[in-house]
Amino acid sequence: MSRAERLLDLIQILRGYRAPVTGTVLADRLGVSLRTLYRDIATLQAQGADIAGEPGLGYVLKPGFMLPPLMFSEDEIEALVLGARWVRARADGRLGAAAETVLAKVGAVLPPDLRTMLDDSGLLIGPGAAIVGGDIDLDPVRIAIRREHRLDIGYRDEAGRVTRRRIWPFALAFFESVRIVAAWCEMRSDFRHFRVDRISEIAPTETHYPKRRAALLRAWRKTLPAKIADKI
């Protein structure tokens, strides 16, 4: 384990205690000597961690401390790179650009050795099937989900017939080649899944739907087979 990873683990351990915890307990949990533990505490305090206490009395991390990006572990950096590359390749253009920005911001504050790992990661996203309806702007859908607003849409069925729907969107799923909007449909009075490539028109509204998105999401999961719900 690198020292950066050990410092991260120390922060996470301290977050699990509301009362002061002795240096001996912390050192045992980290598998290091008490002397090393005291040096690590001093390092974190110098980096801005609000750790109160002293040797013999115990330590407590005061609420509100945010870990700087340089505290990411190597595995976490690889997860960020892989996820950002997938979003860039398979999500819509706006999210793809956001993924690039995230990596740039992280890279700007990483120490040189970890920044090299960010730039030269060997985790790649292979080519996939063409995305059906990939040119449709999903920004209004994502905004409606975040703000818990109704959407008015035109929706084509398999025969090409278009119906007008007012929906309460609460999730957007990205499959290999298809995007699906999960929503409550006022017309059907039930949950429905709308393929983005069959949406002919999207008209945002400023009207909040009457339930919280989290509540809709929980209720929707209960309608799914257990083997699927457990993975979403």
PDB file of C-alpha atoms in Angstrom:
ATOM      1  CA  MET A   1       0.000   0.000   0.000  1.00  0.00           C
ATOM      2  CA  SER A   2       1.366   3.422  -0.975  1.00  0.00           C
ATOM      3  CA  ARG A   3       1.534   6.208   1.593  1.00  0.00           C
ATOM      4  CA  ALA A   4      -1.158   8.155  -0.287  1.00  0.00           C
ATOM      5  CA  GLU A   5      -3.485   5.173  -0.033  1.00  0.00           C
ATOM      6  CA  ARG A   6      -2.685   4.782   3.667  1.00  0.00           C
ATOM      7  CA  LEU A   7      -3.500   8.427   4.341  1.00  0.00           C
ATOM      8  CA  LEU A   8      -6.789   8.000   2.501  1.00  0.00           C
ATOM      9  CA  ASP A   9      -7.591   4.909   4.573  1.00  0.00           C
ATOM     10  CA  LEU A  10      -6.756   6.820   7.762  1.00  0.00           C
ATOM     11  CA  ILE A  11      -9.235   9.558   6.842  1.00  0.00           C
ATOM     12  CA  GLN A  12     -11.934   6.980   6.134  1.00  0.00           C
ATOM     13  CA  ILE A  13     -11.287   5.209   9.449  1.00  0.00           C
ATOM     14  CA  LEU A  14     -11.479   8.480  11.373  1.00  0.00           C
ATOM     15  CA  ARG A  15     -14.776   9.278   9.659  1.00  0.00           C
ATOM     16  CA  GLY A  16     -16.200   6.123  11.210  1.00  0.00           C
ATOM     17  CA  TYR A  17     -15.679   7.389  14.774  1.00  0.00           C
ATOM     18  CA  ARG A  18     -17.699  10.140  16.411  1.00  0.00           C
ATOM     19  CA  ALA A  19     -15.696  10.052  19.633  1.00  0.00           C
ATOM     20  CA  PRO A  20     -11.895  10.307  19.911  1.00  0.00           C
ATOM     21  CA  VAL A  21     -10.074   7.095  19.016  1.00  0.00           C
ATOM     22  CA  THR A  22      -6.607   6.273  20.311  1.00  0.00           C
ATOM     23  CA  GLY A  23      -3.539   6.204  18.154  1.00  0.00           C
ATOM     24  CA  THR A  24      -2.999   2.545  19.107  1.00  0.00           C
ATOM     25  CA  VAL A  25      -6.361   1.544  17.650  1.00  0.00           C
ATOM     26  CA  LEU A  26      -5.696   3.521  14.469  1.00  0.00           C
ATOM     27  CA  ALA A  27      -2.219   2.071  14.059  1.00  0.00           C
ATOM     28  CA  ASP A  28      -3.536  -1.475  14.515  1.00  0.00           C
ATOM     29  CA  ARG A  29      -6.241  -0.948  11.908  1.00  0.00           C
ATOM     30  CA  LEU A  30      -3.715   0.405   9.425  1.00  0.00           C
ATOM     31  CA  GLY A  31      -1.056  -2.175  10.242  1.00  0.00           C
ATOM     32  CA  VAL A  32       1.614   0.416  10.979  1.00  0.00           C
ATOM     33  CA  SER A  33       3.677   1.454  13.974  1.00  0.00           C
ATOM     34  CA  LEU A  34       2.446   4.092  16.404  1.00  0.00           C
ATOM     35  CA  ARG A  35       5.289   6.357  15.311  1.00  0.00           C
ATOM     36  CA  THR A  36       4.209   6.078  11.661  1.00  0.00           C
ATOM     37  CA  LEU A  37       0.630   6.781  12.691  1.00  0.00           C
ATOM     38  CA  TYR A  38       1.653  10.003  14.441  1.00  0.00           C
ATOM     39  CA  ARG A  39       3.563  11.133  11.320  1.00  0.00           C
ATOM     40  CA  ASP A  40       0.529  10.404   9.151  1.00  0.00           C
ATOM     41  CA  ILE A  41      -1.739  12.398  11.463  1.00  0.00           C
ATOM     42  CA  ALA A  42       0.678  15.333  11.283  1.00  0.00           C
ATOM     43  CA  THR A  43       0.776  15.103   7.478  1.00  0.00           C
ATOM     44  CA  LEU A  44      -2.997  15.190   7.206  1.00  0.00           C
ATOM     45  CA  GLN A  45      -3.235  18.113   9.604  1.00  0.00           C
ATOM     46  CA  ALA A  46      -0.666  20.000   7.505  1.00  0.00           C
ATOM     47  CA  GLN A  47      -2.806  19.339   4.409  1.00  0.00           C
ATOM     48  CA  GLY A  48      -5.853  20.901   6.050  1.00  0.00           C
ATOM     49  CA  ALA A  49      -7.589  17.964   7.719  1.00  0.00           C
ATOM     50  CA  ASP A  50      -9.323  19.216  10.868  1.00  0.00           C
ATOM     51  CA  ILE A  51      -8.116  16.432  13.176  1.00  0.00           C
ATOM     52  CA  ALA A  52      -8.312  17.279  16.856  1.00  0.00           C
ATOM     53  CA  GLY A  53      -6.438  15.418  19.581  1.00  0.00           C
ATOM     54  CA  GLU A  54      -2.973  14.447  20.661  1.00  0.00           C
ATOM     55  CA  PRO A  55      -0.927  11.343  21.545  1.00  0.00           C
ATOM     56  CA  GLY A  56      -2.320   9.517  24.576  1.00  0.00           C
ATOM     57  CA  LEU A  57      -5.747  11.160  24.370  1.00  0.00           C
ATOM     58  CA  GLY A  58      -7.017  10.105  20.955  1.00  0.00           C
ATOM     59  CA  TYR A  59      -8.036  11.747  17.703  1.00  0.00           C
ATOM     60  CA  VAL A  60     -11.282  12.802  16.073  1.00  0.00           C
ATOM     61  CA  LEU A  61     -11.947  14.173  12.590  1.00  0.00           C
ATOM     62  CA  LYS A  62     -14.288  17.150  12.682  1.00  0.00           C
ATOM     63  CA  PRO A  63     -17.121  17.119  10.100  1.00  0.00           C
ATOM     64  CA  GLY A  64     -16.773  18.948   6.807  1.00  0.00           C
ATOM     65  CA  PHE A  65     -13.300  17.910   5.674  1.00  0.00           C
ATOM     66  CA  MET A  66     -13.205  17.179   1.934  1.00  0.00           C
ATOM     67  CA  LEU A  67     -10.476  15.010   0.482  1.00  0.00           C
ATOM     68  CA  PRO A  68      -8.416  16.731  -2.219  1.00  0.00           C
ATOM     69  CA  PRO A  69      -8.140  14.903  -5.569  1.00  0.00           C
ATOM     70  CA  LEU A  70      -4.483  14.034  -4.893  1.00  0.00           C
ATOM     71  CA  MET A  71      -5.805  11.575  -2.291  1.00  0.00           C
ATOM     72  CA  PHE A  72      -7.259   9.319  -4.997  1.00  0.00           C
ATOM     73  CA  SER A  73      -5.789   5.827  -4.947  1.00  0.00           C
ATOM     74  CA  GLU A  74      -4.374   4.247  -8.109  1.00  0.00           C
ATOM     75  CA  ASP A  75      -7.453   2.039  -8.466  1.00  0.00           C
ATOM     76  CA  GLU A  76      -9.728   5.063  -8.086  1.00  0.00           C
ATOM     77  CA  ILE A  77      -7.822   6.951 -10.774  1.00  0.00           C
ATOM     78  CA  GLU A  78      -8.158   4.013 -13.162  1.00  0.00           C
ATOM     79  CA  ALA A  79     -11.882   3.836 -12.395  1.00  0.00           C
ATOM     80  CA  LEU A  80     -12.207   7.548 -13.206  1.00  0.00           C
ATOM     81  CA  VAL A  81     -10.343   7.170 -16.485  1.00  0.00           C
ATOM     82  CA  LEU A  82     -12.302   4.102 -17.582  1.00  0.00           C
ATOM     83  CA  GLY A  83     -15.638   5.642 -16.658  1.00  0.00           C
ATOM     84  CA  ALA A  84     -14.828   8.928 -18.381  1.00  0.00           C
ATOM     85  CA  ARG A  85     -13.716   7.136 -21.522  1.00  0.00           C
ATOM     86  CA  TRP A  86     -16.942   5.122 -21.606  1.00  0.00           C
ATOM     87  CA  VAL A  87     -19.036   8.274 -21.175  1.00  0.00           C
ATOM     88  CA  ARG A  88     -17.071  10.002 -23.923  1.00  0.00           C
ATOM     89  CA  ALA A  89     -17.638   7.084 -26.300  1.00  0.00           C
ATOM     90  CA  ARG A  90     -21.189   5.978 -25.453  1.00  0.00           C
ATOM     91  CA  ALA A  91     -23.104   8.861 -23.816  1.00  0.00           C
ATOM     92  CA  ASP A  92     -24.411  12.014 -25.496  1.00  0.00           C
ATOM     93  CA  GLY A  93     -22.087  14.785 -26.646  1.00  0.00           C
ATOM     94  CA  ARG A  94     -22.642  17.103 -23.695  1.00  0.00           C
ATOM     95  CA  LEU A  95     -21.842  14.388 -21.146  1.00  0.00           C
ATOM     96  CA  GLY A  96     -18.848  13.316 -23.239  1.00  0.00           C
ATOM     97  CA  ALA A  97     -17.455  16.852 -23.098  1.00  0.00           C
ATOM     98  CA  ALA A  98     -18.116  16.943 -19.342  1.00  0.00           C
ATOM     99  CA  ALA A  99     -16.132  13.709 -18.930  1.00  0.00           C
ATOM    100  CA  GLU A 100     -13.151  15.322 -20.658  1.00  0.00           C
ATOM    101  CA  THR A 101     -13.416  18.328 -18.339  1.00  0.00           C
ATOM    102  CA  VAL A 102     -13.498  16.116 -15.251  1.00  0.00           C
ATOM    103  CA  LEU A 103     -10.284  14.352 -16.279  1.00  0.00           C
ATOM    104  CA  ALA A 104      -8.604  17.687 -17.014  1.00  0.00           C
ATOM    105  CA  LYS A 105      -9.553  19.059 -13.577  1.00  0.00           C
ATOM    106  CA  VAL A 106      -8.341  15.932 -11.801  1.00  0.00           C
ATOM    107  CA  GLY A 107      -5.104  15.883 -13.796  1.00  0.00           C
ATOM    108  CA  ALA A 108      -4.399  19.517 -12.923  1.00  0.00           C
ATOM    109  CA  VAL A 109      -4.104  18.761  -9.202  1.00  0.00           C
ATOM    110  CA  LEU A 110      -2.544  15.301  -9.196  1.00  0.00           C
ATOM    111  CA  PRO A 111       1.133  14.895  -8.324  1.00  0.00           C
ATOM    112  CA  PRO A 112       3.353  14.105 -11.362  1.00  0.00           C
ATOM    113  CA  ASP A 113       3.541  10.328 -10.866  1.00  0.00           C
ATOM    114  CA  LEU A 114      -0.234   9.931 -10.636  1.00  0.00           C
ATOM    115  CA  ARG A 115      -0.851  12.421 -13.456  1.00  0.00           C
ATOM    116  CA  THR A 116       1.261  10.215 -15.734  1.00  0.00           C
ATOM    117  CA  MET A 117      -0.917   7.277 -14.772  1.00  0.00           C
ATOM    118  CA  LEU A 118      -3.996   9.329 -15.658  1.00  0.00           C
ATOM    119  CA  ASP A 119      -2.621  10.200 -19.101  1.00  0.00           C
ATOM    120  CA  ASP A 120      -1.207   6.777 -19.947  1.00  0.00           C
ATOM    121  CA  SER A 121      -3.845   4.438 -18.499  1.00  0.00           C
ATOM    122  CA  GLY A 122      -4.010   1.112 -20.317  1.00  0.00           C
ATOM    123  CA  LEU A 123      -7.746   0.678 -19.662  1.00  0.00           C
ATOM    124  CA  LEU A 124      -9.528   1.219 -22.964  1.00  0.00           C
ATOM    125  CA  ILE A 125     -13.104   1.213 -24.245  1.00  0.00           C
ATOM    126  CA  GLY A 126     -13.561  -0.999 -27.293  1.00  0.00           C
ATOM    127  CA  PRO A 127     -15.813  -0.109 -30.240  1.00  0.00           C
ATOM    128  CA  GLY A 128     -19.493  -0.913 -29.801  1.00  0.00           C
ATOM    129  CA  ALA A 129     -22.629  -1.126 -31.889  1.00  0.00           C
ATOM    130  CA  ALA A 130     -23.914   2.066 -33.496  1.00  0.00           C
ATOM    131  CA  ILE A 131     -26.162   4.027 -31.126  1.00  0.00           C
ATOM    132  CA  VAL A 132     -29.730   4.193 -32.426  1.00  0.00           C
ATOM    133  CA  GLY A 133     -30.945   7.784 -32.369  1.00  0.00           C
ATOM    134  CA  GLY A 134     -27.576   8.976 -31.151  1.00  0.00           C
ATOM    135  CA  ASP A 135     -28.086  12.446 -32.623  1.00  0.00           C
ATOM    136  CA  ILE A 136     -31.033  13.300 -30.347  1.00  0.00           C
ATOM    137  CA  ASP A 137     -30.325  16.015 -27.767  1.00  0.00           C
ATOM    138  CA  LEU A 138     -30.757  14.422 -24.338  1.00  0.00           C
ATOM    139  CA  ASP A 139     -30.034  17.609 -22.396  1.00  0.00           C
ATOM    140  CA  PRO A 140     -33.740  18.492 -21.875  1.00  0.00           C
ATOM    141  CA  VAL A 141     -34.346  14.977 -20.521  1.00  0.00           C
ATOM    142  CA  ARG A 142     -31.461  15.127 -18.075  1.00  0.00           C
ATOM    143  CA  ILE A 143     -32.490  18.606 -16.909  1.00  0.00           C
ATOM    144  CA  ALA A 144     -36.081  17.445 -16.347  1.00  0.00           C
ATOM    145  CA  ILE A 145     -34.821  14.486 -14.314  1.00  0.00           C
ATOM    146  CA  ARG A 146     -32.621  16.692 -12.129  1.00  0.00           C
ATOM    147  CA  ARG A 147     -35.337  19.287 -11.575  1.00  0.00           C
ATOM    148  CA  GLU A 148     -38.196  16.766 -11.243  1.00  0.00           C
ATOM    149  CA  HIS A 149     -40.172  18.451 -14.038  1.00  0.00           C
ATOM    150  CA  ARG A 150     -42.793  16.980 -16.313  1.00  0.00           C
ATOM    151  CA  LEU A 151     -41.978  16.516 -20.008  1.00  0.00           C
ATOM    152  CA  ASP A 152     -44.349  16.589 -22.955  1.00  0.00           C
ATOM    153  CA  ILE A 153     -43.187  14.256 -25.701  1.00  0.00           C
ATOM    154  CA  GLY A 154     -44.325  12.853 -29.008  1.00  0.00           C
ATOM    155  CA  TYR A 155     -43.736   9.098 -29.071  1.00  0.00           C
ATOM    156  CA  ARG A 156     -43.818   6.689 -32.027  1.00  0.00           C
ATOM    157  CA  ASP A 157     -44.889   3.080 -31.598  1.00  0.00           C
ATOM    158  CA  GLU A 158     -43.526   0.187 -33.684  1.00  0.00           C
ATOM    159  CA  ALA A 159     -46.018   0.966 -36.460  1.00  0.00           C
ATOM    160  CA  GLY A 160     -44.936   4.599 -36.607  1.00  0.00           C
ATOM    161  CA  ARG A 161     -48.062   6.047 -34.963  1.00  0.00           C
ATOM    162  CA  VAL A 162     -47.324   9.076 -32.793  1.00  0.00           C
ATOM    163  CA  THR A 163     -49.080   9.753 -29.488  1.00  0.00           C
ATOM    164  CA  ARG A 164     -48.688  12.709 -27.164  1.00  0.00           C
ATOM    165  CA  ARG A 165     -47.478  11.815 -23.699  1.00  0.00           C
ATOM    166  CA  ARG A 166     -46.916  13.765 -20.511  1.00  0.00           C
ATOM    167  CA  ILE A 167     -44.338  11.936 -18.442  1.00  0.00           C
ATOM    168  CA  TRP A 168     -42.514  12.215 -15.133  1.00  0.00           C
ATOM    169  CA  PRO A 169     -38.935  11.222 -16.058  1.00  0.00           C
ATOM    170  CA  PHE A 170     -36.790   9.876 -13.234  1.00  0.00           C
ATOM    171  CA  ALA A 171     -34.024   7.874 -14.947  1.00  0.00           C
ATOM    172  CA  LEU A 172     -32.112   7.684 -18.217  1.00  0.00           C
ATOM    173  CA  ALA A 173     -30.485   4.339 -19.048  1.00  0.00           C
ATOM    174  CA  PHE A 174     -27.592   3.993 -21.486  1.00  0.00           C
ATOM    175  CA  PHE A 175     -27.486   0.571 -23.109  1.00  0.00           C
ATOM    176  CA  GLU A 176     -24.988  -0.553 -25.743  1.00  0.00           C
ATOM    177  CA  SER A 177     -26.930   0.914 -28.659  1.00  0.00           C
ATOM    178  CA  VAL A 178     -30.201   2.226 -27.174  1.00  0.00           C
ATOM    179  CA  ARG A 179     -31.081   4.912 -24.623  1.00  0.00           C
ATOM    180  CA  ILE A 180     -34.202   4.475 -22.492  1.00  0.00           C
ATOM    181  CA  VAL A 181     -36.133   7.060 -20.472  1.00  0.00           C
ATOM    182  CA  ALA A 182     -37.830   5.514 -17.426  1.00  0.00           C
ATOM    183  CA  ALA A 183     -40.860   7.579 -16.420  1.00  0.00           C
ATOM    184  CA  TRP A 184     -44.368   7.631 -15.029  1.00  0.00           C
ATOM    185  CA  CYS A 185     -46.768   8.086 -17.935  1.00  0.00           C
ATOM    186  CA  GLU A 186     -49.883  10.120 -17.136  1.00  0.00           C
ATOM    187  CA  MET A 187     -51.678   8.682 -20.177  1.00  0.00           C
ATOM    188  CA  ARG A 188     -51.148   5.068 -19.033  1.00  0.00           C
ATOM    189  CA  SER A 189     -51.147   5.791 -15.268  1.00  0.00           C
ATOM    190  CA  ASP A 190     -48.175   3.488 -14.927  1.00  0.00           C
ATOM    191  CA  PHE A 191     -44.429   3.257 -15.337  1.00  0.00           C
ATOM    192  CA  ARG A 192     -43.243   3.129 -18.935  1.00  0.00           C
ATOM    193  CA  HIS A 193     -39.914   2.855 -20.730  1.00  0.00           C
ATOM    194  CA  PHE A 194     -39.490   5.165 -23.726  1.00  0.00           C
ATOM    195  CA  ARG A 195     -36.830   4.481 -26.346  1.00  0.00           C
ATOM    196  CA  VAL A 196     -35.108   7.754 -27.081  1.00  0.00           C
ATOM    197  CA  ASP A 197     -34.914   6.996 -30.822  1.00  0.00           C
ATOM    198  CA  ARG A 198     -38.734   6.838 -30.932  1.00  0.00           C
ATOM    199  CA  ILE A 199     -39.235  10.216 -29.264  1.00  0.00           C
ATOM    200  CA  SER A 200     -40.208  12.582 -32.067  1.00  0.00           C
ATOM    201  CA  GLU A 201     -40.486  15.733 -29.974  1.00  0.00           C
ATOM    202  CA  ILE A 202     -39.468  16.931 -26.522  1.00  0.00           C
ATOM    203  CA  ALA A 203     -41.189  19.924 -24.937  1.00  0.00           C
ATOM    204  CA  PRO A 204     -39.851  20.841 -21.474  1.00  0.00           C
ATOM    205  CA  THR A 205     -42.222  22.256 -18.874  1.00  0.00           C
ATOM    206  CA  GLU A 206     -41.610  24.181 -15.672  1.00  0.00           C
ATOM    207  CA  THR A 207     -44.138  22.044 -13.780  1.00  0.00           C
ATOM    208  CA  HIS A 208     -42.894  19.852 -10.958  1.00  0.00           C
ATOM    209  CA  TYR A 209     -44.344  16.388 -10.927  1.00  0.00           C
ATOM    210  CA  PRO A 210     -46.164  15.587  -7.674  1.00  0.00           C
ATOM    211  CA  LYS A 211     -43.767  12.966  -6.306  1.00  0.00           C
ATOM    212  CA  ARG A 212     -40.061  13.038  -5.507  1.00  0.00           C
ATOM    213  CA  ARG A 213     -37.787  11.426  -8.027  1.00  0.00           C
ATOM    214  CA  ALA A 214     -36.238   9.162  -5.384  1.00  0.00           C
ATOM    215  CA  ALA A 215     -39.695   7.866  -4.430  1.00  0.00           C
ATOM    216  CA  LEU A 216     -40.538   7.140  -8.073  1.00  0.00           C
ATOM    217  CA  LEU A 217     -37.244   5.348  -8.510  1.00  0.00           C
ATOM    218  CA  ARG A 218     -37.864   3.140  -5.471  1.00  0.00           C
ATOM    219  CA  ALA A 219     -41.416   2.310  -6.569  1.00  0.00           C
ATOM    220  CA  TRP A 220     -40.236   1.528 -10.106  1.00  0.00           C
ATOM    221  CA  ARG A 221     -37.509  -0.826  -8.852  1.00  0.00           C
ATOM    222  CA  LYS A 222     -40.167  -2.837  -7.012  1.00  0.00           C
ATOM    223  CA  THR A 223     -41.876  -3.544 -10.349  1.00  0.00           C
ATOM    224  CA  LEU A 224     -38.725  -5.085 -11.820  1.00  0.00           C
ATOM    225  CA  PRO A 225     -37.596  -8.713 -11.546  1.00  0.00           C
ATOM    226  CA  ALA A 226     -35.283  -9.108  -8.555  1.00  0.00           C
ATOM    227  CA  LYS A 227     -32.288 -10.136 -10.669  1.00  0.00           C
ATOM    228  CA  ILE A 228     -32.576  -6.876 -12.605  1.00  0.00           C
ATOM    229  CA  ALA A 229     -33.483  -4.566  -9.722  1.00  0.00           C
ATOM    230  CA  ASP A 230     -30.424  -5.707  -7.753  1.00  0.00           C
ATOM    231  CA  LYS A 231     -28.139  -4.481 -10.555  1.00  0.00           C
ATOM    232  CA  ILE A 232     -29.684  -1.042 -11.056  1.00  0.00           C
TER     233      ILE A 232
END
